[in-house]
Amino acid sequence: MIGTQRIRTDLALETTERFEEDNVEIRGVVIDEDYNEEKDIRTTTVKIETENGAKAMGRPQGTYITLEAPNMSVPDDEYHREISKVLAKHIRKLIPKKGELTVLVVGLGNRDITPDCLGPEVISNLRITRHVIREYGVQGMGEDQAHCVSGLVPGVMAQTGMETLEIIKGVVDETKPDVVIAIDALAARSTKRLNRTIQITDTGIHPGSGVGNHRNGLTRETLGVMVIGIGVPTVVDAATIVYDAMAHLLDALDEAEKKEFLDEMITPPLYSMFVTPKDVDETMKRLSYTISEGLNIAFSKV
Amino acid sequence: MIGTQRIRTDLALETTERFEEDNVEIRGVVIDEDYNEEKDIRTTTVKIETENGAKAMGRPQGTYITLEAPNMSVPDDEYHREISKVLAKHIRKLIPKKGELTVLVVGLGNRDITPDCLGPEVISNLRITRHVIREYGVQGMGEDQAHCVSGLVPGVMAQTGMETLEIIKGVVDETKPDVVIAIDALAARSTKRLNRTIQITDTGIHPGSGVGNHRNGLTRETLGVMVIGIGVPTVVDAATIVYDAMAHLLDALDEAEKKEFLDEMITPPLYSMFVTPKDVDETMKRLSYTISEGLNIAFSKV
Amino acid sequence: MIGTQRIRTDLALETTERFEEDNVEIRGVVIDEDYNEEKDIRTTTVKIETENGAKAMGRPQGTYITLEAPNMSVPDDEYHREISKVLAKHIRKLIPKKGELTVLVVGLGNRDITPDCLGPEVISNLRITRHVIREYGVQGMGEDQAHCVSGLVPGVMAQTGMETLEIIKGVVDETKPDVVIAIDALAARSTKRLNRTIQITDTGIHPGSGVGNHRNGLTRETLGVMVIGIGVPTVVDAATIVYDAMAHLLDALDEAEKKEFLDEMITPPLYSMFVTPKDVDETMKRLSYTISEGLNIAFSKV
Amino acid sequence: MIGTQRIRTDLALETTERFEEDNVEIRGVVIDEDYNEEKDIRTTTVKIETENGAKAMGRPQGTYITLEAPNMSVPDDEYHREISKVLAKHIRKLIPKKGELTVLVVGLGNRDITPDCLGPEVISNLRITRHVIREYGVQGMGEDQAHCVSGLVPGVMAQTGMETLEIIKGVVDETKPDVVIAIDALAARSTKRLNRTIQITDTGIHPGSGVGNHRNGLTRETLGVMVIGIGVPTVVDAATIVYDAMAHLLDALDEAEKKEFLDEMITPPLYSMFVTPKDVDETMKRLSYTISEGLNIAFSKV
């Protein structure tokens, strides 16, 4: 299957679509779709249940929930509030049900590159409570019980010289949260999903994912605690755009010819470029707010 | 000539290349090349001298100087200083030789979108003197003679509700500079020119150019004073990338078939997307500094 | 009356307090107070009705409305919504009742200095409609009638080399709005008013006011259209703090001695310093949002 | 000694001045002054050598080097280059002489509050090498030997919910640098030292210091590695300004009366305010660059 390796998407949903195109059913992968017509939100849950499924999908076992809401890029406060609530519901289902939780929210990405600033922006809108609770107890929050929320913007390797994993692992070992929630801007395969889709997964962040291409995953294995990944696709790899445009055209060629042709076509410089919508700055502001509010709602009550 | 309309470049140099490919000579256009081997800077001067040349090139009569310096994206202070000096030399040749000048430097673009922030960043590094000279005279600058430099960041239409031209025209009418220098991020056709090329022109800024696609030009006609445009290509239209990748492939088709095919291929959403290098934030910081210094050198002495 | 000249406040309300302290009644000035206990918002309207009143108050004839809401610096979304509504009500009373209006909102101040960034921040949250209405008509707004709102961030003189007035006058002459609304961070006399007070006035912005100390006013006289000024005190002059602390202490001295003493005490460097709360960044974010929403509500319906 | 507790300064130099005023010599503290007339840089080295000296000075044993350069706030590139070199020389004297070093530079403070953004700004100008050396070896740096430099911007407690110490300790434990260099904006006692003074110390960062008032020190004791603190005073506590202004005036009172008077005078709100120069944004840009260059020079050669 040409392309599973070459053509990158961080959305599990898009990987399943490739199988559907080829009419292939993947054992060990369960897909469930739900469409809320009134709110125009499509929720797709992809569960990778076996090692075989993980191999076929090219990503670890676990649950991947995708919210698609075409109006997410429209500046409608009420609508965004709805999405925040749906997001909060899904987060609550994934986190442990043990009462008060200590949660570390990590905003991945580079705050200076607009399509990569989602993570840092989310942290700046987040209701941080850990320092208040540690100083004054949960009473300081005016509640009987309260989740303890901290936030971190680790920066990217070119700015810090350190792997994001090194920084977060250090902070996790020191502050011992129950769960890490990592927010990241993602790469999609289809331009029509950009800024209109949220993926929530209990598998964390995988190597090679995100706009900035993390080299090491943030997972239960590497961090020692549960990691929930929340991402929005904000860019498409420039190479993907070209690849897609050519695909139909090349149908006549056999796989080997096709591969050779594309290898020549998609030159290395293209791999260091990305495609992003022109109104990305307005959109990032709105989306980061919607996600922060989702988290704020999720952690406002124990 | 398919593509002159469809495929967008803000570099006069790239337009001439298309003619060269087709072995067409354009009357009314004089091209002069110079290569400084030691500094690895290629300077191409395109002079559009007749109305016919302007029509063929799709841009107004005037001089377009392009500096290509492959190392411009490398963080080497000494090298950038050299480029600043070369830039200053070209600016000095274009501006009037009337002694003390009043110069308004305008930083076009959106400061919140990294590949479009070149203009605003240049203004933030610029040595502004107008207010000092108006308050204390040129003696306030410690000189006998001094150019009077002001700077403006008008913002983009989505932020202001006003055409950039409306804002600048208002300020020009009120403050009456001798020359306007407009800095803008440009769209190129070739990814290999991104962030390595500076275009300086005495024709100002044309409608439809720049990352943000100005609807009205900034020219002597619209502003009533000389306008020098300085630009760096920082993005390629997503549609261009695809178009280029397909071009060879389609050589067998005739022009009409080709056009039909591409019209279908390059869907409208792609036209609202751009391609940009992943290290664009570091590069913008460096390039804006290099250009500011070029201006600072150009206006440091009368 | 020592201090009227020396001790600076941009709040008309604080000037009236000084007279009250001295039990002086000012002819030509009418003060009206209203307290909403439920919302804990105190509204004071100071009307300067005669030339004599203007002279005594050291500011032009007109209406100065001050909202004092101690909880304005608390992060309570509902409460801020209430303030936005009250603000909208007062703006609507001041603007002309002529149906559809063209409004230019100007964000004064320096976006890089936290306590001076109120104006630029307000513009970034503002619903800008002028470009949509000019392109698609009011139908483009989905309404039968709509106000036409544009926004401008002129920058400060050290950044532009131009007086703020020059820039705004140019843009007003070019785009001909019915009314200009100028947003600015102000200097107060009392630290307890910082970030908890909004002043709305139909007299515009006066010379010497604002954190950045404008040299020329923005008024109907200078701009040729109605100018509404909206401001929040975010700093106290460092000299004021010292002056106030000493005032009681010096009661024993006569005026001349007092003046001499203070002139010596409050050295020139102190005049170029300001005092601001440590949590000023969070507060600016919230306040700018509250004011933008006030404007958005005021102009959402004709 | 009234005031050692009350009146805050992060500069060891200013603490010694208080003793000088009182003509008190402090045992265990050695002060050495050097004035470079040509460059107009005054270097004062305060060595606290005994436990007694530490107690008297209210800060730990160690070396405190203060560079005072009145022209530091002037935009003169050549002059700043000189200061960078002097700073590099002092850093090199304090760090271990063991050949290649692993250095973690930490930028303390809040990047959104101008006078507190010094640390984050320094990191953004720093030459980061650790990731290159780990990937390609020192050859990747084009050298036989190279220091390994990483950088971290931890944020402040209100943004993260975590103590700065927790974050840095985690990262230090994980990445094991030989030395931590912590950059911070400081509080001074005298407004004339603001933005013109750099303090370098081998004692790290102490509790209660910095504009943001760290609650836990960053020291060899807390982090387990050598910590060098580099700071520039950018604010004066509002309470200090008032205190100083009153001090002379109160000479007649005895200590107890004075204390009572001042306690009443300097009300709590004043303690949460700071005083800072009006041109603080330009100055922060320049100073952070000067310090980054000092570090870049210090670590450019082994």
mmCIF file of N, CA and C in Angstrom, chain D residues 196-266:
data_model
loop_
_atom_site.group_PDB
_atom_site.id
_atom_site.type_symbol
_atom_site.label_atom_id
_atom_site.label_comp_id
_atom_site.label_asym_id
_atom_site.label_seq_id
_atom_site.Cartn_x
_atom_site.Cartn_y
_atom_site.Cartn_z
ATOM 1 N N ARG D 196 20.416 49.794 33.969
ATOM 2 C CA ARG D 196 21.791 50.221 33.713
ATOM 3 C C ARG D 196 22.794 49.374 34.448
ATOM 4 N N THR D 197 22.337 48.299 35.026
ATOM 5 C CA THR D 197 23.150 47.535 35.960
ATOM 6 C C THR D 197 22.943 46.045 35.684
ATOM 7 N N ILE D 198 24.031 45.270 35.695
ATOM 8 C CA ILE D 198 23.902 43.807 35.599
ATOM 9 C C ILE D 198 24.576 43.188 36.811
ATOM 10 N N GLN D 199 23.885 42.319 37.511
ATOM 11 C CA GLN D 199 24.492 41.602 38.634
ATOM 12 C C GLN D 199 24.711 40.145 38.236
ATOM 13 N N ILE D 200 25.931 39.658 38.461
ATOM 14 C CA ILE D 200 26.265 38.259 38.180
ATOM 15 C C ILE D 200 26.700 37.628 39.499
ATOM 16 N N THR D 201 26.120 36.495 39.858
ATOM 17 C CA THR D 201 26.484 35.890 41.142
ATOM 18 C C THR D 201 26.554 34.376 41.038
ATOM 19 N N ASP D 202 27.466 33.798 41.809
ATOM 20 C CA ASP D 202 27.580 32.332 41.818
ATOM 21 C C ASP D 202 26.690 31.709 42.889
ATOM 22 N N THR D 203 25.784 32.520 43.453
ATOM 23 C CA THR D 203 24.915 32.004 44.519
ATOM 24 C C THR D 203 23.515 31.650 44.008
ATOM 25 N N GLY D 204 23.268 31.868 42.705
ATOM 26 C CA GLY D 204 21.966 31.518 42.146
ATOM 27 C C GLY D 204 20.916 32.587 42.375
ATOM 28 N N ILE D 205 19.680 32.132 42.497
ATOM 29 C CA ILE D 205 18.542 33.038 42.681
ATOM 30 C C ILE D 205 17.948 32.753 44.060
ATOM 31 N N HIS D 206 17.704 33.818 44.834
ATOM 32 C CA HIS D 206 17.239 33.623 46.206
ATOM 33 C C HIS D 206 15.740 33.772 46.342
ATOM 34 N N PRO D 207 15.178 33.126 47.347
ATOM 35 C CA PRO D 207 13.737 33.279 47.600
ATOM 36 C C PRO D 207 13.390 34.755 47.733
ATOM 37 N N GLY D 208 12.285 35.136 47.163
ATOM 38 C CA GLY D 208 11.822 36.514 47.321
ATOM 39 C C GLY D 208 12.457 37.485 46.353
ATOM 40 N N SER D 209 13.375 37.027 45.533
ATOM 41 C CA SER D 209 14.002 37.957 44.588
ATOM 42 C C SER D 209 13.301 37.925 43.238
ATOM 43 N N GLY D 210 13.708 38.800 42.370
ATOM 44 C CA GLY D 210 13.098 38.880 41.041
ATOM 45 C C GLY D 210 11.825 39.706 41.084
ATOM 46 N N VAL D 211 11.416 40.185 39.917
ATOM 47 C CA VAL D 211 10.197 40.987 39.847
ATOM 48 C C VAL D 211 8.993 40.172 40.316
ATOM 49 N N GLY D 212 8.984 38.895 39.941
ATOM 50 C CA GLY D 212 7.858 38.027 40.269
ATOM 51 C C GLY D 212 7.964 37.370 41.637
ATOM 52 N N ASN D 213 9.051 37.682 42.368
ATOM 53 C CA ASN D 213 9.151 37.196 43.756
ATOM 54 C C ASN D 213 9.127 35.677 43.898
ATOM 55 N N HIS D 214 10.201 35.028 43.502
ATOM 56 C CA HIS D 214 10.276 33.566 43.640
ATOM 57 C C HIS D 214 10.157 33.147 45.092
ATOM 58 N N ARG D 215 9.412 32.073 45.327
ATOM 59 C CA ARG D 215 9.242 31.617 46.700
ATOM 60 C C ARG D 215 10.317 30.637 47.121
ATOM 61 N N ASN D 216 10.951 30.022 46.131
ATOM 62 C CA ASN D 216 12.000 29.072 46.436
ATOM 63 C C ASN D 216 13.227 29.434 45.641
ATOM 64 N N GLY D 217 14.385 29.347 46.265
ATOM 65 C CA GLY D 217 15.601 29.697 45.571
ATOM 66 C C GLY D 217 15.986 28.671 44.524
ATOM 67 N N LEU D 218 16.773 29.128 43.553
ATOM 68 C CA LEU D 218 17.421 28.223 42.616
ATOM 69 C C LEU D 218 18.893 28.261 42.986
ATOM 70 N N THR D 219 19.369 27.236 43.711
ATOM 71 C CA THR D 219 20.726 27.248 44.234
ATOM 72 C C THR D 219 21.323 25.848 44.120
ATOM 73 N N ARG D 220 22.615 25.765 44.409
ATOM 74 C CA ARG D 220 23.253 24.444 44.402
ATOM 75 C C ARG D 220 22.519 23.508 45.358
ATOM 76 N N GLU D 221 22.024 24.055 46.471
ATOM 77 C CA GLU D 221 21.334 23.211 47.456
ATOM 78 C C GLU D 221 20.044 22.644 46.863
ATOM 79 N N THR D 222 19.270 23.461 46.177
ATOM 80 C CA THR D 222 17.962 22.995 45.706
ATOM 81 C C THR D 222 18.064 22.241 44.382
ATOM 82 N N LEU D 223 19.034 22.585 43.548
ATOM 83 C CA LEU D 223 19.103 21.956 42.215
ATOM 84 C C LEU D 223 20.195 20.895 42.103
ATOM 85 N N GLY D 224 21.172 20.926 43.040
ATOM 86 C CA GLY D 224 22.204 19.901 42.998
ATOM 87 C C GLY D 224 23.323 20.191 42.011
ATOM 88 N N VAL D 225 23.267 21.320 41.323
ATOM 89 C CA VAL D 225 24.381 21.732 40.455
ATOM 90 C C VAL D 225 24.656 23.218 40.679
ATOM 91 N N MET D 226 25.814 23.670 40.181
ATOM 92 C CA MET D 226 26.159 25.084 40.300
ATOM 93 C C MET D 226 25.094 25.952 39.623
ATOM 94 N N VAL D 227 24.713 27.047 40.274
ATOM 95 C CA VAL D 227 23.744 27.960 39.676
ATOM 96 C C VAL D 227 24.317 29.374 39.643
ATOM 97 N N ILE D 228 24.431 29.937 38.452
ATOM 98 C CA ILE D 228 24.852 31.325 38.320
ATOM 99 C C ILE D 228 23.611 32.168 38.051
ATOM 100 N N GLY D 229 23.466 33.241 38.804
ATOM 101 C CA GLY D 229 22.332 34.135 38.587
ATOM 102 C C GLY D 229 22.789 35.395 37.858
ATOM 103 N N ILE D 230 22.083 35.758 36.801
ATOM 104 C CA ILE D 230 22.373 37.017 36.109
ATOM 105 C C ILE D 230 21.092 37.843 36.114
ATOM 106 N N GLY D 231 21.193 39.071 36.619
ATOM 107 C CA GLY D 231 19.969 39.858 36.722
ATOM 108 C C GLY D 231 20.184 41.318 36.392
ATOM 109 N N VAL D 232 19.102 41.943 35.953
ATOM 110 C CA VAL D 232 19.104 43.384 35.700
ATOM 111 C C VAL D 232 17.934 43.980 36.470
ATOM 112 N N PRO D 233 18.171 45.005 37.285
ATOM 113 C CA PRO D 233 17.030 45.640 37.958
ATOM 114 C C PRO D 233 16.185 46.406 36.947
ATOM 115 N N THR D 234 14.905 46.088 36.891
ATOM 116 C CA THR D 234 13.998 46.753 35.949
ATOM 117 C C THR D 234 12.844 47.447 36.662
ATOM 118 N N VAL D 235 12.654 47.140 37.941
ATOM 119 C CA VAL D 235 11.591 47.802 38.699
ATOM 120 C C VAL D 235 12.081 48.183 40.101
ATOM 121 N N VAL D 236 11.384 49.129 40.692
ATOM 122 C CA VAL D 236 11.537 49.451 42.102
ATOM 123 C C VAL D 236 10.171 49.208 42.732
ATOM 124 N N ASP D 237 10.139 48.579 43.887
ATOM 125 C CA ASP D 237 8.855 48.415 44.563
ATOM 126 C C ASP D 237 8.244 49.784 44.837
ATOM 127 N N ALA D 238 6.961 49.912 44.595
ATOM 128 C CA ALA D 238 6.313 51.201 44.829
ATOM 129 C C ALA D 238 6.520 51.645 46.271
ATOM 130 N N ALA D 239 6.493 50.689 47.175
ATOM 131 C CA ALA D 239 6.673 51.020 48.588
ATOM 132 C C ALA D 239 8.049 51.629 48.854
ATOM 133 N N THR D 240 9.051 51.162 48.102
ATOM 134 C CA THR D 240 10.415 51.664 48.290
ATOM 135 C C THR D 240 10.518 53.132 47.938
ATOM 136 N N ILE D 241 9.888 53.481 46.812
ATOM 137 C CA ILE D 241 9.904 54.875 46.364
ATOM 138 C C ILE D 241 9.370 55.782 47.470
ATOM 139 N N VAL D 242 8.254 55.398 48.024
ATOM 140 C CA VAL D 242 7.653 56.208 49.075
ATOM 141 C C VAL D 242 8.556 56.219 50.307
ATOM 142 N N TYR D 243 9.026 55.046 50.671
ATOM 143 C CA TYR D 243 9.879 54.946 51.853
ATOM 144 C C TYR D 243 11.068 55.887 51.747
ATOM 145 N N ASP D 244 11.726 55.823 50.574
ATOM 146 C CA ASP D 244 12.917 56.649 50.383
ATOM 147 C C ASP D 244 12.598 58.129 50.487
ATOM 148 N N ALA D 245 11.472 58.487 49.863
ATOM 149 C CA ALA D 245 11.108 59.909 49.864
ATOM 150 C C ALA D 245 10.874 60.412 51.291
ATOM 151 N N MET D 246 10.354 59.519 52.123
ATOM 152 C CA MET D 246 10.016 59.929 53.481
ATOM 153 C C MET D 246 11.212 59.867 54.429
ATOM 154 N N ALA D 247 12.200 59.074 54.096
ATOM 155 C CA ALA D 247 13.239 58.730 55.062
ATOM 156 C C ALA D 247 13.874 59.963 55.700
ATOM 157 N N HIS D 248 14.364 60.862 54.857
ATOM 158 C CA HIS D 248 15.006 62.069 55.387
ATOM 159 C C HIS D 248 14.076 62.819 56.325
ATOM 160 N N LEU D 249 12.863 62.947 55.823
ATOM 161 C CA LEU D 249 11.858 63.714 56.522
ATOM 162 C C LEU D 249 11.658 63.222 57.949
ATOM 163 N N LEU D 250 11.878 61.927 58.111
ATOM 164 C CA LEU D 250 11.521 61.299 59.378
ATOM 165 C C LEU D 250 12.708 61.198 60.319
ATOM 166 N N ASP D 251 13.811 61.816 59.929
ATOM 167 C CA ASP D 251 15.020 61.683 60.729
ATOM 168 C C ASP D 251 14.803 62.060 62.190
ATOM 169 N N ALA D 252 13.897 62.974 62.391
ATOM 170 C CA ALA D 252 13.657 63.452 63.749
ATOM 171 C C ALA D 252 13.010 62.380 64.636
ATOM 172 N N LEU D 253 12.241 61.517 64.033
ATOM 173 C CA LEU D 253 11.537 60.509 64.830
ATOM 174 C C LEU D 253 12.493 59.411 65.287
ATOM 175 N N ASP D 254 12.159 58.742 66.370
ATOM 176 C CA ASP D 254 12.984 57.586 66.734
ATOM 177 C C ASP D 254 12.497 56.366 65.941
ATOM 178 N N GLU D 255 13.271 55.290 65.982
ATOM 179 C CA GLU D 255 13.013 54.127 65.119
ATOM 180 C C GLU D 255 11.595 53.579 65.276
ATOM 181 N N ALA D 256 11.128 53.490 66.494
ATOM 182 C CA ALA D 256 9.803 52.899 66.731
ATOM 183 C C ALA D 256 8.702 53.769 66.125
ATOM 184 N N GLU D 257 8.822 55.066 66.366
ATOM 185 C CA GLU D 257 7.839 55.996 65.790
ATOM 186 C C GLU D 257 7.863 55.902 64.272
ATOM 187 N N LYS D 258 9.103 55.889 63.721
ATOM 188 C CA LYS D 258 9.277 55.839 62.275
ATOM 189 C C LYS D 258 8.577 54.622 61.703
ATOM 190 N N LYS D 259 8.821 53.477 62.343
ATOM 191 C CA LYS D 259 8.259 52.224 61.845
ATOM 192 C C LYS D 259 6.737 52.293 61.848
ATOM 193 N N GLU D 260 6.203 52.779 62.953
ATOM 194 C CA GLU D 260 4.750 52.867 63.069
ATOM 195 C C GLU D 260 4.177 53.780 61.989
ATOM 196 N N PHE D 261 4.853 54.913 61.823
ATOM 197 C CA PHE D 261 4.393 55.868 60.833
ATOM 198 C C PHE D 261 4.374 55.265 59.434
ATOM 199 N N LEU D 262 5.469 54.604 59.095
ATOM 200 C CA LEU D 262 5.587 54.059 57.750
ATOM 201 C C LEU D 262 4.627 52.905 57.520
ATOM 202 N N ASP D 263 4.429 52.096 58.540
ATOM 203 C CA ASP D 263 3.490 50.979 58.403
ATOM 204 C C ASP D 263 2.114 51.481 58.009
ATOM 205 N N GLU D 264 1.785 52.632 58.575
ATOM 206 C CA GLU D 264 0.488 53.218 58.316
ATOM 207 C C GLU D 264 0.437 53.809 56.909
ATOM 208 N N MET D 265 1.548 54.452 56.574
ATOM 209 C CA MET D 265 1.683 55.174 55.312
ATOM 210 C C MET D 265 1.633 54.246 54.106
ATOM 211 N N ILE D 266 2.485 53.252 54.197
ATOM 212 C CA ILE D 266 2.665 52.367 53.042
ATOM 213 C C ILE D 266 1.650 51.241 53.147
#
